[in-house]
Every structure is written in structure tokens, then in C-alpha cells.
Short mmCIF file of C-alpha atoms in Angstrom, two decimals:
data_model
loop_
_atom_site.label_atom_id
_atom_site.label_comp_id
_atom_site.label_asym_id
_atom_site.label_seq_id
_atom_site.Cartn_x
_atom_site.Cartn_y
_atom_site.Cartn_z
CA UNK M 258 1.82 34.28 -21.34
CA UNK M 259 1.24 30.89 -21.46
CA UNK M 260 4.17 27.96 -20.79
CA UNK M 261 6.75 28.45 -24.32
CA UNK M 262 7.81 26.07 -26.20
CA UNK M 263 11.12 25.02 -24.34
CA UNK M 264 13.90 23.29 -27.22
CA UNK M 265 15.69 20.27 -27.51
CA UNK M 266 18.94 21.03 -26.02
CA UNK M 267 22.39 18.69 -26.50
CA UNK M 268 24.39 19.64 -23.32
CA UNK M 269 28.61 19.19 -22.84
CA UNK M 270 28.98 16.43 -19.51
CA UNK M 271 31.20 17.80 -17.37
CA UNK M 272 33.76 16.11 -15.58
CA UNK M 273 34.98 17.61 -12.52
CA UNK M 274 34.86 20.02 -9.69
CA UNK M 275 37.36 22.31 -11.22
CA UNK M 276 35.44 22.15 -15.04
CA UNK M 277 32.82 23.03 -13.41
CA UNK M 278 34.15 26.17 -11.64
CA UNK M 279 35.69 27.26 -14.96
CA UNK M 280 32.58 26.86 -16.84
CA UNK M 281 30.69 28.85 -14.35
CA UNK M 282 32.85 31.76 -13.84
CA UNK M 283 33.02 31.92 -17.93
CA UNK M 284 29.26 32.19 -18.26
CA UNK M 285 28.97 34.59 -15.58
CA UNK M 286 31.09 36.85 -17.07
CA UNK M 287 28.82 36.72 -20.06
CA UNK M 288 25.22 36.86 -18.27
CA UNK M 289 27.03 40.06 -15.99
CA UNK M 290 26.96 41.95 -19.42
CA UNK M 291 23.56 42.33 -20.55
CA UNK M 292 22.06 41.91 -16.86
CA UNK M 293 21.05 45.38 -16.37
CA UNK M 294 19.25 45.44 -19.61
CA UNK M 295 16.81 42.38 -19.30
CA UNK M 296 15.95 43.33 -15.94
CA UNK M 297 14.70 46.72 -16.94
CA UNK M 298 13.16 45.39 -20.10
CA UNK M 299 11.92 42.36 -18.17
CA UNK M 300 13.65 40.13 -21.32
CA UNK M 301 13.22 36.62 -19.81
CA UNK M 302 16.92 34.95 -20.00
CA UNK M 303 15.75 32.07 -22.64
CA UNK M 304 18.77 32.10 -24.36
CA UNK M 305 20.68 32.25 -21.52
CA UNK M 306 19.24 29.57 -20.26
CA UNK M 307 19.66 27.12 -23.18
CA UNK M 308 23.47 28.04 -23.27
CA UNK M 309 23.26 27.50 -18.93
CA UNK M 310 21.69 23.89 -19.79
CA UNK M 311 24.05 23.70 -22.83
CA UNK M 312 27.32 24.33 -20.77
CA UNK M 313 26.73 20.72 -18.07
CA UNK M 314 26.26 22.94 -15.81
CA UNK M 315 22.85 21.86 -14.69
CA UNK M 316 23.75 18.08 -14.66
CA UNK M 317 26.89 18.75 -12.19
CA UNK M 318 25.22 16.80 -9.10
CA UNK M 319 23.88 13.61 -10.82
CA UNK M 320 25.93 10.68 -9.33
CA UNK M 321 28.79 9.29 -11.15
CA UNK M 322 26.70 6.16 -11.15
CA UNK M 323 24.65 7.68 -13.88
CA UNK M 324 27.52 9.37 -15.75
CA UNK M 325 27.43 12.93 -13.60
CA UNK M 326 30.36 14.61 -12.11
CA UNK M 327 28.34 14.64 -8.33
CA UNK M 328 30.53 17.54 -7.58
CA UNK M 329 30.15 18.32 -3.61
CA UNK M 330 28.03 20.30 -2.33
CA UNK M 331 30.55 22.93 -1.80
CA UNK M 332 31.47 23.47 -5.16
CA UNK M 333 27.85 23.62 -6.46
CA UNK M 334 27.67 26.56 -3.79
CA UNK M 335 30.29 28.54 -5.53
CA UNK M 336 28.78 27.83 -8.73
CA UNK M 337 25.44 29.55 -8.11
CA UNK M 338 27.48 32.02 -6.19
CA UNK M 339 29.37 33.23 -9.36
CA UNK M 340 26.16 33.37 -11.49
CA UNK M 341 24.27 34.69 -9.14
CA UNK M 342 26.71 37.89 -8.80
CA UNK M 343 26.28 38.19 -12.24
CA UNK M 344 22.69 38.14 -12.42
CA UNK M 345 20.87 36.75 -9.39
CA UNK M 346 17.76 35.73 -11.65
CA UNK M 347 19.48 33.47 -14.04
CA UNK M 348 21.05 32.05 -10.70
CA UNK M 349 17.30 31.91 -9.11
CA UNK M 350 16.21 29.92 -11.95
CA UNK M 351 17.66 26.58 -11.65
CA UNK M 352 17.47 26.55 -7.93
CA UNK M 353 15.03 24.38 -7.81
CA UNK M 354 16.42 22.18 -10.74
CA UNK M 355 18.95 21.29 -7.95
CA UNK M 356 16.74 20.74 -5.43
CA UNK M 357 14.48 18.17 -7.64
CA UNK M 358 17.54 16.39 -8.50
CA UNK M 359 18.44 15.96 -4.82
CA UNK M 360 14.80 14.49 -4.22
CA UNK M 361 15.13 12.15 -7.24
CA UNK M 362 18.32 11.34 -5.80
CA UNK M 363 16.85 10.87 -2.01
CA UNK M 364 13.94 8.44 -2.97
CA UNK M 365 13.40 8.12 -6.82
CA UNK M 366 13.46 4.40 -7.89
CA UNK M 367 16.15 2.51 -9.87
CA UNK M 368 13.53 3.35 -13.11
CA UNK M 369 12.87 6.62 -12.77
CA UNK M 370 16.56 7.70 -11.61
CA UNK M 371 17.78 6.29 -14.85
CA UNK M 372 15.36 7.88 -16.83
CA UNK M 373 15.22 11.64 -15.73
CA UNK M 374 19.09 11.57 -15.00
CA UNK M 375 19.64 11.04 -18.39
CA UNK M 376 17.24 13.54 -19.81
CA UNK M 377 19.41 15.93 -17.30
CA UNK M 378 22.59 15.00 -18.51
CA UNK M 379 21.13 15.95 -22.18
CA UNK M 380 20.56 19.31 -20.94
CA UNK M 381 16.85 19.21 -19.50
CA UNK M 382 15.77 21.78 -16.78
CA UNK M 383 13.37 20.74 -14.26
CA UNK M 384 10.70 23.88 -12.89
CA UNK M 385 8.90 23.88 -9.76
CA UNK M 386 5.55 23.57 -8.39
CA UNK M 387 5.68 23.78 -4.90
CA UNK M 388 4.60 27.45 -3.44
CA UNK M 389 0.93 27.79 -2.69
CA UNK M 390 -1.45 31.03 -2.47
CA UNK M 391 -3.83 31.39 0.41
CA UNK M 392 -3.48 28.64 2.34
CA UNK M 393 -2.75 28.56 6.31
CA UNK M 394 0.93 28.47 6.09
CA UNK M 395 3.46 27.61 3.14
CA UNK M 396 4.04 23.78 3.94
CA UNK M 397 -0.31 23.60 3.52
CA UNK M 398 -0.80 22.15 0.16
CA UNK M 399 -3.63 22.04 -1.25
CA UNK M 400 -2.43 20.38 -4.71
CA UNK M 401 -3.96 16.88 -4.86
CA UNK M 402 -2.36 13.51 -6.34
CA UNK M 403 -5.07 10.83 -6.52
CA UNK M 404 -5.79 7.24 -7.51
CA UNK M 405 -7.33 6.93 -11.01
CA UNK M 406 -9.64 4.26 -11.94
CA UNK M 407 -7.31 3.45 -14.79
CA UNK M 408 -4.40 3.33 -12.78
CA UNK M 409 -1.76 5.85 -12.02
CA UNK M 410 -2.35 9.23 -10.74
CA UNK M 411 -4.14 12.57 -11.22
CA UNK M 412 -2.97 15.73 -10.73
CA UNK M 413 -5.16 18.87 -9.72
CA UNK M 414 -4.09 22.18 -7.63
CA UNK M 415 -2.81 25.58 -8.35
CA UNK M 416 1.06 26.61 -7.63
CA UNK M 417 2.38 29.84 -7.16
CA UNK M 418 6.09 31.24 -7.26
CA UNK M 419 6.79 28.75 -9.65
CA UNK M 420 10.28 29.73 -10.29
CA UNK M 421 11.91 27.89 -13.78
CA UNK M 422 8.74 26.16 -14.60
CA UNK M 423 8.40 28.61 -17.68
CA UNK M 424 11.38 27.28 -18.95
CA UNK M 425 11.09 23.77 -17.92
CA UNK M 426 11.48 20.75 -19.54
CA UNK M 427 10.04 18.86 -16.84
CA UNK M 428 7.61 20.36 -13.68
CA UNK M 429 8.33 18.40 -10.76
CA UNK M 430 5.03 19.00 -8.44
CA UNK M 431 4.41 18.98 -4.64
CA UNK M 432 1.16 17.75 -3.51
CA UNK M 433 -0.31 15.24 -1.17
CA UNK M 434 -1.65 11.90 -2.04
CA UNK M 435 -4.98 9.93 -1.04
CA UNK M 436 -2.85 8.97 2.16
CA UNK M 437 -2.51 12.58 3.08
CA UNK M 438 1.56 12.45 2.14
CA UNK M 439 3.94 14.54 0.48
CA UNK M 440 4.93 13.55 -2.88
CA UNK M 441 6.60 14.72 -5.61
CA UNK M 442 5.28 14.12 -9.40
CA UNK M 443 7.49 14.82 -11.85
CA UNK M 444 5.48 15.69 -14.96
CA UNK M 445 6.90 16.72 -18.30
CA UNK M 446 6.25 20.12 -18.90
CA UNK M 447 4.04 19.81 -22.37
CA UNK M 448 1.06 17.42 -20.69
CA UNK M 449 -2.41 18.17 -20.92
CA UNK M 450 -3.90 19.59 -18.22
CA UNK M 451 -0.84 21.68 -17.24
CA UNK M 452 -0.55 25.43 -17.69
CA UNK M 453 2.25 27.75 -16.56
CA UNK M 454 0.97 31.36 -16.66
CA UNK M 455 4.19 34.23 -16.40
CA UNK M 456 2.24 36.55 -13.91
CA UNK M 457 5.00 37.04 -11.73
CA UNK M 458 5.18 40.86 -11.15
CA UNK M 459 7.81 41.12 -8.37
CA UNK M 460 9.58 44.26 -7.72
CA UNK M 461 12.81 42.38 -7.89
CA UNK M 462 13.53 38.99 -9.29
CA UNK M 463 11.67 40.52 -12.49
CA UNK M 464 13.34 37.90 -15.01
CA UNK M 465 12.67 34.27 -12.75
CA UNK M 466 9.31 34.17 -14.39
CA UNK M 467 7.95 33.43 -11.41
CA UNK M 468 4.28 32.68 -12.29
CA UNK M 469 1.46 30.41 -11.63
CA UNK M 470 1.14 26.48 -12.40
CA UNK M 471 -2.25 25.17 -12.96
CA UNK M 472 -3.12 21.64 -12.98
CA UNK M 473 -6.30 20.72 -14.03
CA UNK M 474 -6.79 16.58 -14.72
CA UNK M 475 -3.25 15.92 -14.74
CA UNK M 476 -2.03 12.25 -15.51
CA UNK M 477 0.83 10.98 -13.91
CA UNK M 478 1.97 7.04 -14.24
CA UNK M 479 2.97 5.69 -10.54
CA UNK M 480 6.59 5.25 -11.66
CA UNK M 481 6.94 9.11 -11.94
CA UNK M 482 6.46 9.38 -8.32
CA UNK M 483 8.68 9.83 -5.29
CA UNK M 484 7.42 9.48 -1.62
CA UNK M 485 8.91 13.11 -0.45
CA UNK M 486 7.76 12.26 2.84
CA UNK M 487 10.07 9.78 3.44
CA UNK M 488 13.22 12.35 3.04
CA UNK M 489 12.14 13.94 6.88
CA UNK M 490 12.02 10.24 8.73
CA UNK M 491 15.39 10.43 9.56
CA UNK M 492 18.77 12.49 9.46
CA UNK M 493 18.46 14.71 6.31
CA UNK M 494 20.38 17.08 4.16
CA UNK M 495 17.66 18.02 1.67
CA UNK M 496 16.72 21.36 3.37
CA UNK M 497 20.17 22.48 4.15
CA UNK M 498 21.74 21.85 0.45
CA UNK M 499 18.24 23.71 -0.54
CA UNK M 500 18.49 26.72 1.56
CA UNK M 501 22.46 27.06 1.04
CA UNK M 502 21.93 27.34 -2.99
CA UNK M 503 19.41 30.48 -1.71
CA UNK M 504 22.32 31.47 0.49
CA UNK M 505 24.60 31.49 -2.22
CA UNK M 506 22.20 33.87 -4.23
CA UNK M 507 22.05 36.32 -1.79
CA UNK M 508 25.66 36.19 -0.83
CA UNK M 509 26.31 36.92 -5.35
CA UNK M 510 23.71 39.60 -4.68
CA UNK M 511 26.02 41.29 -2.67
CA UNK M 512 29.29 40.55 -4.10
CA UNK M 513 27.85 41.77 -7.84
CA UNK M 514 26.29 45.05 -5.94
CA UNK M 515 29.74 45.81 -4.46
CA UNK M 516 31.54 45.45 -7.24
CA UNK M 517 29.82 47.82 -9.12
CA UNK M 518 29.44 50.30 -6.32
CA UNK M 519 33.53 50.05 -6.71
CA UNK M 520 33.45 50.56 -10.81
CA UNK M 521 30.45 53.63 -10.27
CA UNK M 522 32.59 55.19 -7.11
CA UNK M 523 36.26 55.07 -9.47
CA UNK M 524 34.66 56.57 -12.94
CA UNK M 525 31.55 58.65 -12.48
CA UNK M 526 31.85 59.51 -8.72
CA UNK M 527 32.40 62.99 -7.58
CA UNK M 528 34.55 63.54 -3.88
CA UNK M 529 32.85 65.48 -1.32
CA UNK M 530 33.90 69.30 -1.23
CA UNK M 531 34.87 69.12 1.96
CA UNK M 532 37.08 66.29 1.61
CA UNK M 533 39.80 68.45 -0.19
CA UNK M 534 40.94 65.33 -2.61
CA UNK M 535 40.26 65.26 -6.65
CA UNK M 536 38.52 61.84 -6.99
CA UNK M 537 36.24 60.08 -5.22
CA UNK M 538 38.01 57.23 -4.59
CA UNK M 539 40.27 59.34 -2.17
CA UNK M 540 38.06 60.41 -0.33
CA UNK M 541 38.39 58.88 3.43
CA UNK M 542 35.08 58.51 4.31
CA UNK M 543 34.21 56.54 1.15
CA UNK M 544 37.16 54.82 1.72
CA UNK M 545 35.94 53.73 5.16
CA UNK M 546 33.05 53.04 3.88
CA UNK M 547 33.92 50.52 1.36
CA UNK M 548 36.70 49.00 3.97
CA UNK M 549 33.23 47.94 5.71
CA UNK M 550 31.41 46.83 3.19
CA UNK M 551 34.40 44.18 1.59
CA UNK M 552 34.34 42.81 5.91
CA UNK M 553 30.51 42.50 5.33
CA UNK M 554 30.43 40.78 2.08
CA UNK M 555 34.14 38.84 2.78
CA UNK M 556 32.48 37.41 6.14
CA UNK M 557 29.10 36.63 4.35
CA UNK M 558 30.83 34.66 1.61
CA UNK M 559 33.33 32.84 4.56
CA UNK M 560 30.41 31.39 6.22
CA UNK M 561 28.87 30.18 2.68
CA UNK M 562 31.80 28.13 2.57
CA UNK M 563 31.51 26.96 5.79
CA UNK M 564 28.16 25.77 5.59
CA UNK M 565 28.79 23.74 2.19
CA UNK M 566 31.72 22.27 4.10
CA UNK M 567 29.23 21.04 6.61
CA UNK M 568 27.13 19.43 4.37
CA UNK M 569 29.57 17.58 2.43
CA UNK M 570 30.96 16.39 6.32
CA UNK M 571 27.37 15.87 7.19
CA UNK M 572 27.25 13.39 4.34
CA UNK M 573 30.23 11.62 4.32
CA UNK M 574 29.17 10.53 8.23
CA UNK M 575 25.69 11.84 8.30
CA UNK M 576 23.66 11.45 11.31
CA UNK M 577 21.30 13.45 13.69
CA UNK M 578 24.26 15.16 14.75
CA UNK M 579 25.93 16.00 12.00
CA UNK M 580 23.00 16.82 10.13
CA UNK M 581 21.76 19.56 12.69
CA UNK M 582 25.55 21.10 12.34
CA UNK M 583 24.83 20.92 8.80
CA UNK M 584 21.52 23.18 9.17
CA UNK M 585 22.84 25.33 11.84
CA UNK M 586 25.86 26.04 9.83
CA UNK M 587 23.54 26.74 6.62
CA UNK M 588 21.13 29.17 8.59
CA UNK M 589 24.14 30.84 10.53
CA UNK M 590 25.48 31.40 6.76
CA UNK M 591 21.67 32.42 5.82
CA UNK M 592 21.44 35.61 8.04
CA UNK M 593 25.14 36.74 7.20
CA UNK M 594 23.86 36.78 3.64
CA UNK M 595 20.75 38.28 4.28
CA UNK M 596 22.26 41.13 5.83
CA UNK M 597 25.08 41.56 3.71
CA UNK M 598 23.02 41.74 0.53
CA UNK M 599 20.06 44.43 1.83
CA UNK M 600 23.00 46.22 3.82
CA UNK M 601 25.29 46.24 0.54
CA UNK M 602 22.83 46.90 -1.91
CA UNK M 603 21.29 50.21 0.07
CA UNK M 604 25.31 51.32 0.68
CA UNK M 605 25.54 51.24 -3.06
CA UNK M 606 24.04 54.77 -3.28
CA UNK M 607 25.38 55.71 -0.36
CA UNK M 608 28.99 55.90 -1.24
CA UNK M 609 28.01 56.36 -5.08
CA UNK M 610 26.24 59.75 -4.80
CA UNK M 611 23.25 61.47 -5.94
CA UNK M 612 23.65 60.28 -9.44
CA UNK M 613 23.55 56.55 -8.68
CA UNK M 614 19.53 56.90 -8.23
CA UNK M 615 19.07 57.82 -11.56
CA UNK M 616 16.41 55.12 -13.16
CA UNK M 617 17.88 55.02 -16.56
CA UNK M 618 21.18 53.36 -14.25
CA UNK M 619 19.13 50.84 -13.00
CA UNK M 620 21.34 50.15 -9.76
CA UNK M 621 18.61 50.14 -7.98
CA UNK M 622 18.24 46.56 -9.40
CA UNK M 623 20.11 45.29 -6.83
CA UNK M 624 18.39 46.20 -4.04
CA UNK M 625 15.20 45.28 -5.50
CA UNK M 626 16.63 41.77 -5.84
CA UNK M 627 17.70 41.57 -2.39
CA UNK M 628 14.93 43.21 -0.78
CA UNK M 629 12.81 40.35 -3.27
CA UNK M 630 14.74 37.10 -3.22
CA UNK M 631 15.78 37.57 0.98
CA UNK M 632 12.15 37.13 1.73
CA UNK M 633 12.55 33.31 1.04
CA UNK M 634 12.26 31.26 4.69
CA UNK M 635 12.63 34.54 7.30
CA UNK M 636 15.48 34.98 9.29
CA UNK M 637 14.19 34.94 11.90
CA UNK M 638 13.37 31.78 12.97
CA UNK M 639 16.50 30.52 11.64
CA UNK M 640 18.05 32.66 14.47
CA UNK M 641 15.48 31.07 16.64
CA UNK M 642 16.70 27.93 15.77
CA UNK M 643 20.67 29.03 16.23
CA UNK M 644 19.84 30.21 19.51
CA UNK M 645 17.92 27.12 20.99
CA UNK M 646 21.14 24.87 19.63
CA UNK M 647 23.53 27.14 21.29
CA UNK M 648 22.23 27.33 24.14
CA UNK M 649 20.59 23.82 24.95
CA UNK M 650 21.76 21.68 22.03
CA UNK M 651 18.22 21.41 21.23
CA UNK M 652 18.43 20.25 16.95
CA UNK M 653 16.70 21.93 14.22
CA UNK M 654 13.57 20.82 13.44
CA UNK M 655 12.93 18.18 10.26
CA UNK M 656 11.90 20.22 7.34
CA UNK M 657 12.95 21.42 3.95
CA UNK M 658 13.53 25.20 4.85
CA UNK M 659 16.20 24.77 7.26
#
């Protein structure tokens, strides 16, 4: 499948920090409803998606300058929180929207700010194209931006994990310029050259459309450009808002598992013989059980909060040192998630018995979309880097993963 035909949309501007908490926890009651069906149908969430851009949501962080709400960072954390415990892939989806606004916000001129804010405000998603295939390591791009005779810029490269470019509007793309830089072009979805292919076939995820970007002869005027590498020269924010939005996710992922391990256990549950009670939800193990699970997902979803907190101290005062709190906060918050959501998702059929892994259930969705979507930026290193700060105040590196 080639890229769709993405509508005109007329979105609602919303005005606040607590609009935009109502609005979200309204459609995520809706998208929760049918979320088990599209992910075993694969039914990509278009019209989800045009009532998503529809509802303001998407606009919440332009600046007030240019008629957004610029909600903090905190509140933009429960937001994709909320949807994501409804269905992680519609909360996937515009995660890099967010992200591309915060670049256009970081180094986008006066022109181009005005323009693409406004076609945001109207309801407009931006995709990505970013991920590469193949090369050395994931911040290796091999996606070119180069000098045309005619002036402007050309665009050639192949993208992978393109997550919301099927449904874009607008394909903001990382690449490198004749200079050897990072850049970001942001190129409207329906030019020539461009082609977004739905190949993802993820195990979890299934509905992000994850697929491939190609860009073959790509024009690009110079006034859709923004010098990317200029974010990392200094105290930043970009990675930490970035990976606390995938934080977020995770943390839904295991909020939305539990509370349908707690609807399965109460209705279609049977107690263990040996437990002597008449429902499931009586028996003391289970009960144990799911005492431990609400501490997991309960501590996962305190540090989430703490870490947007950070960020929106971070940039009210930012510096070096507040902005390595900032990231150390976010990947503290990262591996709490992380854990809660595979650790969750597995206890699901745990405490919900043998009739849980039945296929035509599908609650082995959530796992899948743990096991999937936790395999962004590992762990790992982020512990790495928690450690090294502890222990000799040594700061996160500079990059947009941490």
C-alpha cells in the first residue's frame, strides 16, 4: 500500500491544560472500544485519527504566540498516557507529530513557524522519516539533502519505521546536508518523488503503519528547512520531552493491560480449587497478585510525572544542570515503564487463567505491544547513564534519545 490520500481536516483550538485533559480522556474512552478489533484485523485507525486531529488535540504544544494552548510538558504526558492505555498505537502515531513540532519550535524560522503552525492548528499531522535500515548504528543516516542547481534542496534516501507518515499531512525528514549536518526537511506529504509504502509487519504495534519512506528526487525550497544540528550545541530538552511521550506509551500499556486483567479476573475467571472461595476475585493469591501489580504500574506512572515535572523546571531555568536532571529523571521514568509494561502484560495471564490465551481474546495484544514498542532506545544504557550521574555527577550525553 502506497501513501492514502490523507483529508482536509477543520480541527476545534483548544484552550487550556484542563480542555485538553478532558478531551483526551473522552476520546480514549472511545478508541478503548474497538481496540481489540483493529489490532487483530490490522484496520489502520484512519478515522480515528481524523477525529484525534479533529479534537485540537494535536495542536496542544504550539506556542500561544501562534494561537496554541503550549500546554506543559506535563500535561501533554498525561495526554498520550490516557490514549495510549486505550490503544497504544493510536497513541504511537502522533509521537512524532510532537516531536517535529518541538524541532520547528527549537530552530524553525519566523516564516516557516508561521506557516506549518497554522496548518497544525487546522488539524494537520506531521509523519516521520527518521529510522534507517542497515546502516552502522541508528543516528547513521544515509538520507541526503543537497544543493540544486536551481536553488533549494533535493531530497534522496530510504526511511524505515516511519511511524504516522501514512497518515501524514506533512513528512518531516532527517538527513544530512552537503555540510555533513543534521537537518530536518519538512516536506508535504503528496510531493513527487515521495512514497510511503505500509510494510510494517511488527508483531505488536500492528496498526502504527509503520512502513518505509522513499525519497527519490525530492524538492525542498530552503525555507522548509531547520538546522537540527543546532538543537545539541547547548543545554537541550528535545530528547527528554521525546523519550518521555515513549514513556508515557509504555506506562498506558500497562495501565490498559491491568485494567483488563481486573475486568477478565471479576467476570470470566475461575478461583483455584484449592483456594476454597467461589470467585476468583477472592482468591488470596490473585489477590496478592494484583496488590503487586497496581505498586508496579502506580510507581511506573509516579515517576512519569516526575519526569514531565522536570522538564517543565528544566525549561523555566534551563541549563546544563537542569537539563541533565531533566534526562535523568526521563530515563529513570523510562525503565520503570519498561518493566512495568512487559512485567504487567505477561501477569495478565497469569492471574487470568488458562482461558485468557485463547487467540480469538486477543489479550495477548498487550504484550505484543510492549514486548514491540519497549524496544525503542534500550534500557540499558539509560541505566548506564543513571549510574555514571549518581555516582560521579558525570551528565548525560547530548542526543535525542535520552
Amino acid at each position: 500500500m502506497t501513501q492514502i490520500a490523507v483529508p482536509p481536516v477543520t480541527a476545534h483550538v483548544i484552550a487550556d491544560a484542563a480542555e485538553a485533559l478532558a478531551v483526551a480522556a473522552g476520546l480514549a474512552e472511545r478508541f478503548a472500544a474497538g481496540a481489540a478489533e483493529r489490532d487483530a484485523r490490522r484496520r489502520l485507525p484512519r478515522a480515528e485519527l481524523d477525529e484525534l486531529s479533529a479534537s485540537g488535540l494535536l495542536a496542544i504544544t504550539v506556542p500561544r504566540a501562534h494561537g496554541g494552548a503550549e500546554v506543559s510538558t506535563s500535561v501533554a504526558v498525561e495526554v498520550f498516557r490516557l490514549l495510549a492505555a486505550a490503544d497504544p498505537n493510536i497513541a504511537q502515531i502522533p509521537h512524532s507529530h510532537f516531536v517535529y513540532v518541538n524541532a520547528l519550535r527549537q530552530n524553525g524560522s519566523a516564516e516557516l513557524q508561521r506557516l506549518l503552525f497554522a496548518e497544525v492548528l487546522a488539524g494537520k499531522r506531521f509523519g516521520n522519516a527518521q529510522s534507517e535500515a542497515g546502516t552502522k548504528h541508528v543516528q547513521d543516516y544515509r538520507t541526503r539533502l543537497r544543493a540544486h542547481p536551481d536553488g533549494g534542496f533535493v531530497l534522496d534516501g530510504v526511511k524505515h519505521y516511519s511511524t504516522g507518515a501514512l497518515f501524514a499531512h506533512w513528512i518531516p525528514v532527517l538527513a544530512k546536508n552537503d555540510a555533513d549536518q543534521i537537518v530536518v526537511a519538512y516536506v508535504p506529504a503528496d510531493s513527487d518523488g515521495l512514497t510511503v509504502v505500509d510494510d510494517w509487519d511488527g508483531m505488536g504495534q500492528r496498526t502504527t503503519a509503520s512502513g518505509t519512506v522513499r525519497l527519490e528526487g525530492v524538492r525542498v525550497p530552503a525555507t522548509h528547512v531547520v538546522p537540527h544540528h543546532l538543537t545539541f550545541t547547548g543545554p537541550q530538552l528535545y530528547g527528554a520531552r521525546a523519550q518521555v511521550l515513549h514513556t508515557a506509551i509504555d506506562a498506558g500499556i500497562a495501565r490498559g493491560a491491568l485494567t483488563e486483567a481486573v475486568e477478565f479476573v471479576r467476570t470470566r475467571s475461575r478461583p483455584w480449587f484449592e483456594a476454597g472461595v467461589e470467585r476468583a476475585d477472592e482468591d488470596p493469591l490473585t489477590v496478592q497478585r494484583f496488590g503487586e501489580l497496581e505498586v508496579t504500574v502506580r510507581a511506573a506512572e509516579a515517576l512519569l510525572g516526575v519526569a514531565g515535572q522536570a522538564i517543565d523546571r528544566a525549561q523555566a531555568d534551563l541549563d546544563d544542570d537542569s537539563a541533565a536532571a531533566a534526562s535523568i529523571a526521563v530515563a529513570t521514568a523510562k525503565a520503570a515503564a519498561d518493566r512495568a509494561a512487559l512485567e504487567v502484560t505477561n501477569a495478565l495471564f497469569e492471574v487470568s487463567g488458562t482461558r485468557s490465551a485463547l487467540d480469538s481474546l486477543n489479550l495477548h495484544r498487550h504484550w505484543r505491544n510492549a514486548r514491540t514498542h519497549t524496544l525503542h532506545d534500550p534500557v540499558r544504557w539509560k541505566l548506564q547513564h543513571i549510574g555514571r550521574y549518581l555516582l560521579t555527577g558525570t551528565p548525560p550525553p547530548r542526543h535525542g534519545v535520552l
